[in-house]
Coordinates of C-alpha atoms in Angstrom, one line a residue:
M1 CA 8.9 27.3 20.4
R2 CA 8.9 27.5 16.7
M3 CA 8.7 24.1 15.1
I4 CA 10.8 22.3 12.6
A5 CA 7.8 21.7 10.4
A6 CA 7.5 25.5 9.9
M7 CA 10.4 25.4 7.6
L8 CA 9.0 22.7 5.4
I9 CA 5.6 23.7 4.2
A10 CA 4.2 27.2 4.3
A11 CA 1.4 29.5 3.2
T12 CA -1.0 26.8 4.4
S13 CA -2.5 25.8 7.7
L14 CA -2.4 22.5 9.4
S15 CA -6.1 22.1 8.6
A16 CA -5.5 22.6 4.8
P17 CA -5.3 19.0 3.4
L18 CA -2.3 18.2 1.3
A19 CA -4.6 16.8 -1.4
A20 CA -5.9 20.3 -2.0
Q21 CA -2.4 21.5 -3.0
E22 CA -1.6 21.1 -6.7
N23 CA 1.9 19.8 -5.8
I24 CA 3.3 19.9 -2.3
M25 CA 6.7 20.3 -3.8
E26 CA 6.0 22.9 -6.4
S27 CA 7.1 26.2 -4.9
P28 CA 10.1 27.3 -2.8
A29 CA 7.8 29.8 -1.1
R30 CA 6.1 26.9 0.6
F31 CA 9.2 26.4 2.7
A32 CA 8.7 29.7 4.7
G33 CA 6.0 30.4 7.3
A34 CA 4.7 28.7 10.3
I35 CA 2.4 25.7 9.7
L36 CA 3.2 24.1 13.1
A37 CA 4.2 27.1 15.3
D38 CA 3.9 27.4 19.0
A39 CA 5.0 24.0 20.1
P40 CA 2.2 21.6 19.1
D41 CA 1.9 18.3 20.8
A42 CA 2.5 14.9 19.5
A43 CA -1.1 14.6 18.3
A44 CA -0.6 17.6 16.0
L45 CA 2.4 15.9 14.4
T46 CA 0.5 12.7 14.0
A47 CA -2.3 14.6 12.3
R48 CA 0.2 16.1 10.0
C49 CA 1.5 12.6 9.2
D50 CA -2.1 11.4 8.5
E51 CA -2.3 14.1 5.8
Y52 CA 0.9 13.0 4.2
V53 CA -0.2 9.4 4.2
S54 CA -3.6 10.1 2.8
E55 CA -2.2 12.1 -0.1
F56 CA 0.4 9.5 -0.8
E57 CA -2.1 6.7 -0.8
R58 CA -4.3 8.8 -3.2
R59 CA -1.5 9.2 -5.6
F60 CA -0.3 5.6 -5.2
A61 CA -3.7 4.3 -6.1
A62 CA -4.0 6.7 -9.1
L63 CA -0.7 5.6 -10.5
E64 CA -1.5 1.9 -10.1
A65 CA -4.8 2.5 -11.9
Q66 CA -3.3 4.6 -14.7
Q67 CA -4.3 3.5 -18.2
A68 CA -2.3 3.5 -21.4
P69 CA -0.6 5.3 -23.0
F70 CA 2.3 5.0 -20.5
T71 CA 4.7 7.9 -21.2
V72 CA 7.5 9.9 -19.7
D73 CA 5.3 12.9 -19.1
R74 CA 2.3 10.9 -17.6
T75 CA 3.8 7.8 -16.0
L76 CA 7.4 8.5 -15.1
K77 CA 6.5 12.0 -13.9
A78 CA 3.7 10.7 -11.7
Y79 CA 6.1 8.1 -10.2
D80 CA 8.7 10.7 -9.6
D81 CA 6.2 13.0 -7.9
L82 CA 5.0 10.1 -5.8
Q83 CA 8.6 9.4 -4.7
A84 CA 9.2 13.0 -3.9
L85 CA 6.2 13.2 -1.7
G86 CA 7.1 10.0 0.2
Y87 CA 10.7 11.0 0.6
S88 CA 9.9 14.5 1.8
G89 CA 7.4 13.3 4.4
G90 CA 9.8 10.7 5.6
A91 CA 12.7 13.2 5.8
E92 CA 10.5 15.8 7.6
F93 CA 9.4 13.3 10.3
Y94 CA 12.9 11.7 10.6
S95 CA 14.1 15.2 11.4
F96 CA 11.3 15.6 14.0
S97 CA 12.5 12.3 15.6
Q98 CA 16.0 13.8 16.1
S99 CA 15.3 17.4 17.1
M100 CA 12.0 17.8 18.9
D101 CA 11.9 19.1 22.5
T102 CA 9.9 16.2 24.1
A103 CA 10.2 12.5 23.9
E104 CA 6.5 12.3 22.8
K105 CA 7.1 14.5 19.8
R106 CA 10.3 12.6 18.9
E107 CA 8.4 9.3 19.1
A108 CA 5.6 10.7 16.9
G109 CA 8.2 11.7 14.4
L110 CA 9.8 8.2 14.4
A111 CA 6.3 6.6 14.1
C112 CA 5.5 8.6 11.0
Y113 CA 8.9 8.0 9.5
A114 CA 8.2 4.3 9.9
R115 CA 4.7 4.7 8.2
M116 CA 6.3 6.5 5.3
T117 CA 9.0 3.9 4.9
E118 CA 6.5 1.1 4.9
I119 CA 4.4 2.7 2.2
G120 CA 7.6 3.2 0.2
T121 CA 8.2 -0.6 0.5
R122 CA 4.8 -1.2 -1.0
V123 CA 5.5 1.1 -3.9
G124 CA 8.7 -0.7 -4.6
L125 CA 6.8 -4.0 -4.8
S126 CA 3.9 -2.8 -6.9
R127 CA 3.6 -4.9 -10.0
P128 CA 1.1 -2.5 -11.7
I129 CA 3.5 0.4 -11.3
Y130 CA 6.5 -1.6 -12.5
D131 CA 4.5 -2.8 -15.6
H132 CA 3.5 0.8 -16.4
L133 CA 7.1 2.0 -16.1
K134 CA 8.3 -0.9 -18.1
A135 CA 6.0 0.1 -20.9
V136 CA 7.3 3.6 -21.1
N137 CA 9.3 4.2 -24.4
V138 CA 12.4 6.4 -23.8
D139 CA 14.1 5.9 -27.1
G140 CA 13.8 9.6 -27.9
A141 CA 14.3 10.9 -24.4
D142 CA 17.4 12.6 -23.0
A143 CA 20.2 10.7 -21.3
A144 CA 19.1 11.6 -17.8
T145 CA 15.6 10.3 -18.4
R146 CA 16.8 7.1 -19.9
Y147 CA 19.3 6.6 -17.0
Y148 CA 16.6 7.3 -14.4
L149 CA 14.0 4.9 -15.8
G150 CA 16.6 2.2 -16.2
R151 CA 17.8 2.6 -12.7
T152 CA 14.2 2.6 -11.4
L153 CA 13.3 -0.6 -13.1
A154 CA 16.4 -2.3 -11.8
E155 CA 15.5 -1.3 -8.3
F156 CA 12.0 -2.7 -8.6
E157 CA 13.6 -6.0 -9.8
R158 CA 16.0 -6.1 -6.9
N159 CA 13.1 -5.5 -4.6
G160 CA 11.5 -8.7 -5.8
V161 CA 8.7 -7.3 -7.9
A162 CA 8.9 -10.4 -10.3
F163 CA 7.8 -12.8 -7.6
D164 CA 4.1 -13.9 -7.2
E165 CA 1.8 -12.0 -4.9
T166 CA 2.3 -14.3 -1.9
R167 CA 6.1 -13.9 -2.0
R168 CA 5.9 -10.2 -2.5
A169 CA 3.6 -10.0 0.6
E170 CA 6.2 -11.9 2.6
I171 CA 9.0 -9.6 1.4
E172 CA 6.9 -6.5 2.3
A173 CA 6.2 -7.9 5.8
L174 CA 9.9 -8.6 6.4
Q175 CA 10.9 -5.2 5.2
D176 CA 8.5 -3.6 7.6
E177 CA 9.9 -5.6 10.5
I178 CA 13.4 -4.6 9.5
T179 CA 12.3 -0.9 9.4
D180 CA 10.7 -1.2 12.8
I181 CA 13.7 -2.9 14.4
G182 CA 16.1 -0.2 13.0
N183 CA 13.9 2.6 14.3
R184 CA 13.6 1.2 17.8
F185 CA 17.3 0.6 17.9
G186 CA 18.0 4.2 16.9
A187 CA 15.5 5.7 19.3
N188 CA 16.8 3.7 22.2
Y189 CA 20.3 5.0 21.5
A190 CA 19.2 8.6 21.1
E191 CA 17.4 8.6 24.4
A192 CA 20.2 6.9 26.3
R193 CA 22.3 10.0 27.2
G194 CA 24.8 9.0 29.8
I195 CA 26.1 11.0 32.8
V196 CA 29.0 10.5 35.1
K197 CA 30.0 12.7 38.0
A198 CA 33.6 13.6 39.1
L199 CA 35.3 15.6 41.7
P200 CA 36.9 18.9 40.5
S201 CA 40.3 17.4 41.4
E202 CA 39.7 14.6 38.9
L203 CA 39.6 17.1 36.0
A204 CA 43.4 17.8 35.8
G205 CA 44.6 18.2 32.3
L206 CA 41.3 19.4 30.8
P207 CA 41.2 22.8 29.1
Q208 CA 40.4 25.7 31.4
D209 CA 37.5 26.9 29.2
W210 CA 35.9 23.4 29.6
I211 CA 36.4 23.4 33.3
D212 CA 34.9 26.9 33.6
A213 CA 31.8 25.7 31.7
H214 CA 31.3 22.7 34.1
P215 CA 31.0 24.2 37.6
P216 CA 30.4 21.7 40.5
G217 CA 26.8 21.1 41.5
H218 CA 25.2 21.3 45.0
D219 CA 26.8 18.0 45.8
G220 CA 30.3 19.3 44.9
L221 CA 30.6 17.1 41.9
V222 CA 31.0 18.0 38.2
E223 CA 28.4 16.5 35.8
I224 CA 29.9 15.1 32.6
S225 CA 27.7 13.8 29.8
T226 CA 28.4 11.5 26.9
D227 CA 27.6 14.4 24.5
T228 CA 30.5 15.0 22.1
P229 CA 31.6 18.3 23.5
D230 CA 32.1 16.5 26.9
L231 CA 33.3 13.1 25.7
Q232 CA 36.0 14.2 23.3
P233 CA 37.9 16.6 25.6
V234 CA 37.8 14.2 28.5
L235 CA 39.1 11.3 26.4
T236 CA 41.8 13.5 24.9
Y237 CA 43.0 15.6 27.9
A238 CA 42.0 14.1 31.2
E239 CA 45.0 12.9 33.1
N240 CA 42.8 10.7 35.3
G241 CA 42.6 7.3 33.5
V242 CA 39.8 6.1 35.7
L243 CA 37.6 9.0 34.6
R244 CA 38.4 8.4 31.0
E245 CA 37.5 4.8 31.2
K246 CA 34.4 5.3 33.2
L247 CA 33.0 7.9 30.8
L248 CA 33.8 5.9 27.7
R249 CA 32.2 2.7 29.1
V250 CA 29.0 4.7 29.8
S251 CA 29.1 6.1 26.3
L252 CA 29.7 2.7 24.6
T253 CA 27.1 0.8 26.6
R254 CA 24.2 3.3 26.0
A255 CA 21.0 1.4 25.2
F256 CA 22.5 -1.9 26.5
P257 CA 21.1 -4.5 26.9
E258 CA 17.9 -3.6 25.2
N259 CA 19.6 -3.0 21.8
S260 CA 21.5 -6.2 22.0
E261 CA 18.4 -8.3 21.3
L262 CA 17.3 -5.9 18.6
L263 CA 20.6 -6.2 16.8
G264 CA 20.3 -10.0 16.8
D265 CA 16.8 -9.8 15.5
L266 CA 18.0 -7.4 12.7
F267 CA 20.7 -9.8 11.6
T268 CA 18.2 -12.6 11.5
K269 CA 15.5 -10.7 9.5
R270 CA 18.1 -9.4 7.0
Q271 CA 19.2 -13.0 6.3
Q272 CA 15.6 -14.1 5.9
L273 CA 15.1 -11.2 3.4
A274 CA 18.2 -12.3 1.4
D275 CA 16.8 -15.8 1.3
L276 CA 13.4 -14.7 0.1
L277 CA 15.1 -12.7 -2.7
G278 CA 17.4 -15.6 -3.7
R279 CA 20.7 -14.1 -2.4
P280 CA 23.2 -16.0 -0.3
D281 CA 23.4 -13.2 2.3
Y282 CA 22.3 -9.7 3.0
A283 CA 25.7 -8.2 2.0
T284 CA 25.2 -9.6 -1.5
L285 CA 21.8 -8.0 -1.7
L286 CA 22.9 -4.6 -0.3
L287 CA 25.9 -4.2 -2.6
E288 CA 24.4 -5.1 -5.9
D289 CA 23.8 -1.4 -7.0
R290 CA 27.1 0.0 -5.8
M291 CA 30.4 0.6 -7.4
L292 CA 32.0 -2.3 -5.4
D293 CA 29.1 -4.5 -6.1
T294 CA 30.0 -7.8 -4.5
P295 CA 31.2 -8.8 -1.0
G296 CA 34.4 -10.2 -2.6
K297 CA 35.2 -6.8 -4.2
V298 CA 34.7 -5.1 -0.9
A299 CA 36.9 -7.5 0.9
A300 CA 39.7 -7.2 -1.7
H301 CA 39.5 -3.4 -1.5
M302 CA 39.8 -3.5 2.3
A303 CA 42.8 -5.8 2.0
E304 CA 44.4 -3.5 -0.5
L305 CA 43.9 -0.5 1.9
Y306 CA 45.2 -2.5 4.8
Q307 CA 48.4 -3.4 2.9
A308 CA 48.9 0.2 1.9
A309 CA 48.3 1.6 5.4
A310 CA 49.9 -1.1 7.6
P311 CA 53.5 0.3 7.6
V312 CA 52.4 3.8 8.6
A313 CA 50.0 2.4 11.2
A314 CA 52.7 0.2 12.7
A315 CA 55.0 3.3 13.0
D316 CA 52.2 5.3 14.6
L317 CA 51.4 2.6 17.1
S318 CA 55.1 2.2 18.0
A319 CA 55.3 6.0 18.6
L320 CA 52.2 5.9 20.8
R321 CA 53.5 2.9 22.8
Q322 CA 56.8 4.7 23.4
T323 CA 55.0 7.8 24.7
L324 CA 52.8 5.6 26.9
A325 CA 55.8 3.8 28.4
R326 CA 57.3 7.1 29.4
V327 CA 54.2 8.5 31.1
S328 CA 52.7 5.3 32.4
P329 CA 55.2 2.4 32.5
G330 CA 53.5 -1.0 32.2
E331 CA 50.2 0.3 30.9
E332 CA 48.8 -1.2 27.6
L333 CA 47.6 1.0 24.8
S334 CA 43.8 0.7 24.7
I335 CA 40.6 2.5 23.6
F336 CA 40.6 4.2 27.0
N337 CA 43.9 5.9 26.6
V338 CA 44.7 6.1 22.9
A339 CA 43.2 9.7 22.5
Y340 CA 45.1 10.9 25.6
V341 CA 48.4 9.4 24.5
S342 CA 48.0 10.6 21.0
Q343 CA 47.8 14.3 22.0
L344 CA 50.9 13.7 24.3
A345 CA 52.8 12.1 21.4
V346 CA 51.9 15.0 19.0
K347 CA 53.1 17.5 21.6
E348 CA 56.3 15.5 22.3
R349 CA 57.3 14.8 18.7
F350 CA 56.1 17.8 16.8
D351 CA 55.9 20.6 19.5
L352 CA 52.2 20.9 18.7
D353 CA 49.9 21.4 21.7
P354 CA 46.3 20.5 20.7
Q355 CA 45.0 22.7 23.5
E356 CA 46.7 25.7 21.8
V357 CA 45.1 24.6 18.5
R358 CA 41.7 24.8 20.1
Q359 CA 42.1 28.6 20.6
Y360 CA 41.7 29.0 16.8
F361 CA 38.5 27.0 16.6
M362 CA 35.8 29.1 18.3
F363 CA 32.5 27.8 16.9
D364 CA 31.4 31.1 15.4
N365 CA 34.8 31.5 13.7
V366 CA 34.8 28.0 12.4
R367 CA 31.3 28.4 10.9
Q368 CA 32.2 31.6 9.2
G369 CA 35.5 30.0 7.9
I370 CA 33.5 27.1 6.4
F371 CA 31.2 29.6 4.8
D372 CA 34.1 31.6 3.4
L373 CA 35.7 28.4 2.0
T374 CA 32.4 27.4 0.4
Q375 CA 31.9 30.8 -1.2
S376 CA 35.4 30.8 -2.6
L377 CA 35.6 27.2 -3.7
F378 CA 32.1 27.0 -5.4
D379 CA 31.6 30.7 -6.3
V380 CA 28.3 31.0 -4.3
D381 CA 27.0 33.4 -1.7
I382 CA 25.7 32.3 1.7
R383 CA 23.2 34.7 3.3
P384 CA 21.1 34.6 6.4
W385 CA 17.5 33.3 5.9
D386 CA 14.8 34.9 8.0
T387 CA 12.4 32.0 8.7
P388 CA 10.8 30.4 11.8
L389 CA 13.1 28.0 13.7
W390 CA 12.4 25.2 16.1
H391 CA 15.0 26.1 18.8
P392 CA 17.0 29.2 19.7
D393 CA 20.2 27.4 18.8
V394 CA 19.2 26.8 15.2
E395 CA 20.4 29.1 12.4
A396 CA 19.1 29.3 8.8
F397 CA 20.8 30.4 5.6
S398 CA 20.3 30.6 1.8
V399 CA 22.7 29.7 -0.9
Y400 CA 22.8 32.0 -4.0
D401 CA 24.5 31.9 -7.4
G402 CA 24.5 35.7 -8.1
E403 CA 20.8 36.5 -7.5
R404 CA 19.6 32.9 -8.3
L405 CA 18.5 31.0 -5.2
L406 CA 20.0 27.5 -5.2
G407 CA 18.9 26.2 -1.9
R408 CA 18.5 26.7 1.8
F409 CA 19.9 25.0 4.9
Y410 CA 19.6 24.9 8.7
L411 CA 22.4 24.4 11.3
D412 CA 21.2 22.7 14.5
S413 CA 24.7 22.7 16.0
H414 CA 24.7 22.2 19.8
P415 CA 23.6 19.4 22.1
R416 CA 20.5 19.3 24.2
P417 CA 18.7 16.5 26.1
G418 CA 16.9 14.0 23.8
K419 CA 18.5 15.4 20.6
Y420 CA 20.3 13.1 18.2
Q421 CA 23.8 12.8 19.8
H422 CA 26.1 12.6 16.9
A423 CA 26.4 14.5 13.6
N424 CA 24.4 13.9 10.4
H425 CA 22.9 15.6 7.3
I426 CA 19.3 15.3 6.3
A427 CA 18.2 16.3 2.8
L428 CA 14.8 17.7 3.8
R429 CA 14.0 18.5 0.2
K430 CA 15.7 17.6 -3.0
G431 CA 15.8 20.0 -5.9
V432 CA 13.7 19.6 -9.1
T433 CA 14.1 22.5 -11.5
G434 CA 11.1 24.8 -11.5
E435 CA 9.3 22.7 -8.9
S436 CA 11.2 22.3 -5.6
L437 CA 14.2 23.8 -3.9
P438 CA 16.9 21.7 -2.2
I439 CA 16.8 22.2 1.6
S440 CA 19.1 20.6 4.1
V441 CA 19.6 20.4 7.9
L442 CA 22.8 19.6 9.7
T443 CA 22.3 18.1 13.1
M444 CA 25.5 18.3 15.1
N445 CA 26.7 18.5 18.7
L446 CA 29.4 21.1 18.9
P447 CA 30.5 23.4 21.8
E448 CA 28.3 26.4 22.2
G449 CA 29.3 30.0 23.1
G450 CA 32.1 32.5 22.6
Y451 CA 35.8 32.3 23.2
E452 CA 35.4 31.2 26.8
T453 CA 33.2 28.2 26.2
G454 CA 32.8 27.5 22.4
L455 CA 36.2 26.2 21.5
M456 CA 36.2 23.1 19.3
E457 CA 38.6 20.2 18.9
H458 CA 40.4 19.8 15.5
R459 CA 38.5 16.6 15.0
Q460 CA 35.2 18.5 15.5
V461 CA 36.1 21.0 12.8
E462 CA 36.8 18.0 10.5
T463 CA 33.3 16.7 11.4
F464 CA 31.7 20.0 10.6
L465 CA 33.4 20.1 7.2
H466 CA 32.4 16.6 6.5
E467 CA 28.7 17.1 7.2
F468 CA 28.7 20.4 5.3
G469 CA 30.0 18.5 2.3
H470 CA 26.9 16.4 2.3
L471 CA 24.8 19.6 2.6
L472 CA 26.6 21.1 -0.4
H473 CA 26.1 17.8 -2.3
N474 CA 22.4 18.1 -1.8
I475 CA 22.1 21.7 -2.7
L476 CA 24.6 22.0 -5.6
G477 CA 23.6 18.7 -7.0
G478 CA 19.9 19.6 -6.7
Q479 CA 19.5 21.4 -10.0
Q480 CA 17.9 18.4 -11.7
Q481 CA 14.9 17.6 -13.8
W482 CA 14.0 14.4 -11.9
F483 CA 13.7 14.1 -8.1
G484 CA 15.0 10.5 -8.2
I485 CA 18.4 11.6 -9.5
S486 CA 18.7 14.9 -7.6
G487 CA 21.1 15.7 -4.9
I488 CA 22.8 12.7 -3.2
A489 CA 21.6 10.2 -5.7
N490 CA 24.8 8.4 -6.7
E491 CA 25.9 4.9 -5.9
R492 CA 25.9 4.6 -2.1
D493 CA 29.6 3.9 -1.7
F494 CA 30.5 7.2 -3.4
T495 CA 28.3 9.2 -1.0
E496 CA 31.1 9.9 1.5
A497 CA 33.7 10.9 -1.1
P498 CA 32.8 14.6 -1.6
S499 CA 32.6 15.1 2.2
Q500 CA 35.9 13.3 2.7
M501 CA 37.5 15.6 0.1
L502 CA 36.1 18.7 1.8
E503 CA 37.6 17.5 5.1
E504 CA 41.0 18.0 3.7
W505 CA 40.8 21.8 4.1
V506 CA 41.1 21.4 7.8
Y507 CA 44.7 20.4 7.3
D508 CA 45.5 23.5 5.2
Y509 CA 46.7 26.2 7.6

């Protein structure tokens, strides 16, 4: 099997140390070729991680030891390159943790991601680096450079760089604990793929293409997973309420009880971090650099949204309850039946059959439709990219503006055991003009196959568009002079806005 790392660094071998490269980020050509082909084991991934860490530590030490003069070209550039290296290593191994074909390799990916995150925490608390950056004069610099330096210094200060060495060490240790808890929580959830079995007679109401793709096993039972291509159709169409409830309970209790204790620990550690940094709570700390920058502003905004949406929500709930009373008198509306009742209400009130809508949403057709929309909306060209891949399901593409290459991306679109079970975007590389090319991967779990088996729900099309919006944000926003403000580098509470806007095209016939 070709490996995901093959897409990231090329024209080198695993034995070639990163330190020997002038700049790991410098050439788009490095993103083709097979550095880790033919299914290496977890030890090979760990060795790759060791090289990243070694090179990062070398550059970290050099930046801390840098002597005056501290300038944009020497100091801010060295810091930006250091951040680029750390981010890219972390993104690479985070992607390994989601997509590799064995638990051992996924664990190796997660372990390296934790190592890279911990080193990043140290950088963010480095008093020498902060002092060097603080001494950089940007009076004559362009607006982007002035903005980047100002934002960077503010981030150091929020991290607690002004505290004494003892307090900074306590903050660092706590940050590392928080990272470890979060990683273990996510890994537990990813590995906890649930399965239920049902008699063929219990599948009434489900689409025929779904039933055909789920033949009974030797025991005469149909195996149904908590993967999205199974979960959503069962919750939406299965007439058997017991089956819907059973599958949803299995889905919602994945990684329980082991993650319950971790979640409690995470809340505790976050509050301790807020206390160390002199904030009343973690929410205050988290929101300081966002557009809605206090918990009070967030609460007021949510209350405003609630007030605006409440009348429509009440009308919708009333309609759903009327439909439920007709098909199942005495039953209460709940999370176990709301999707099923919703499709009945849509059919009843608008003469719209969601199962008929599915016929228009074959995966290959949806993917091409999203490409066509992107090419029309943004005046770009999407072309196949011939490059090593880590699984037969994965596809690779390049984005061009005329003949100018803007970026590349991967679609890992279908479920498989051990893979990340939802949908997300990872910016594997961010763009720096003349140095690095933006590269993204979409990890999704959509139906696979042709017309007989690859039909998607309307909501899944919406999800595809949403995640593709993040991908476009990284690539089209990746033509920048600084890594630190490239791609998705805006305030965190704006990050979903471009994707939410792109979703709207699913409602345009």
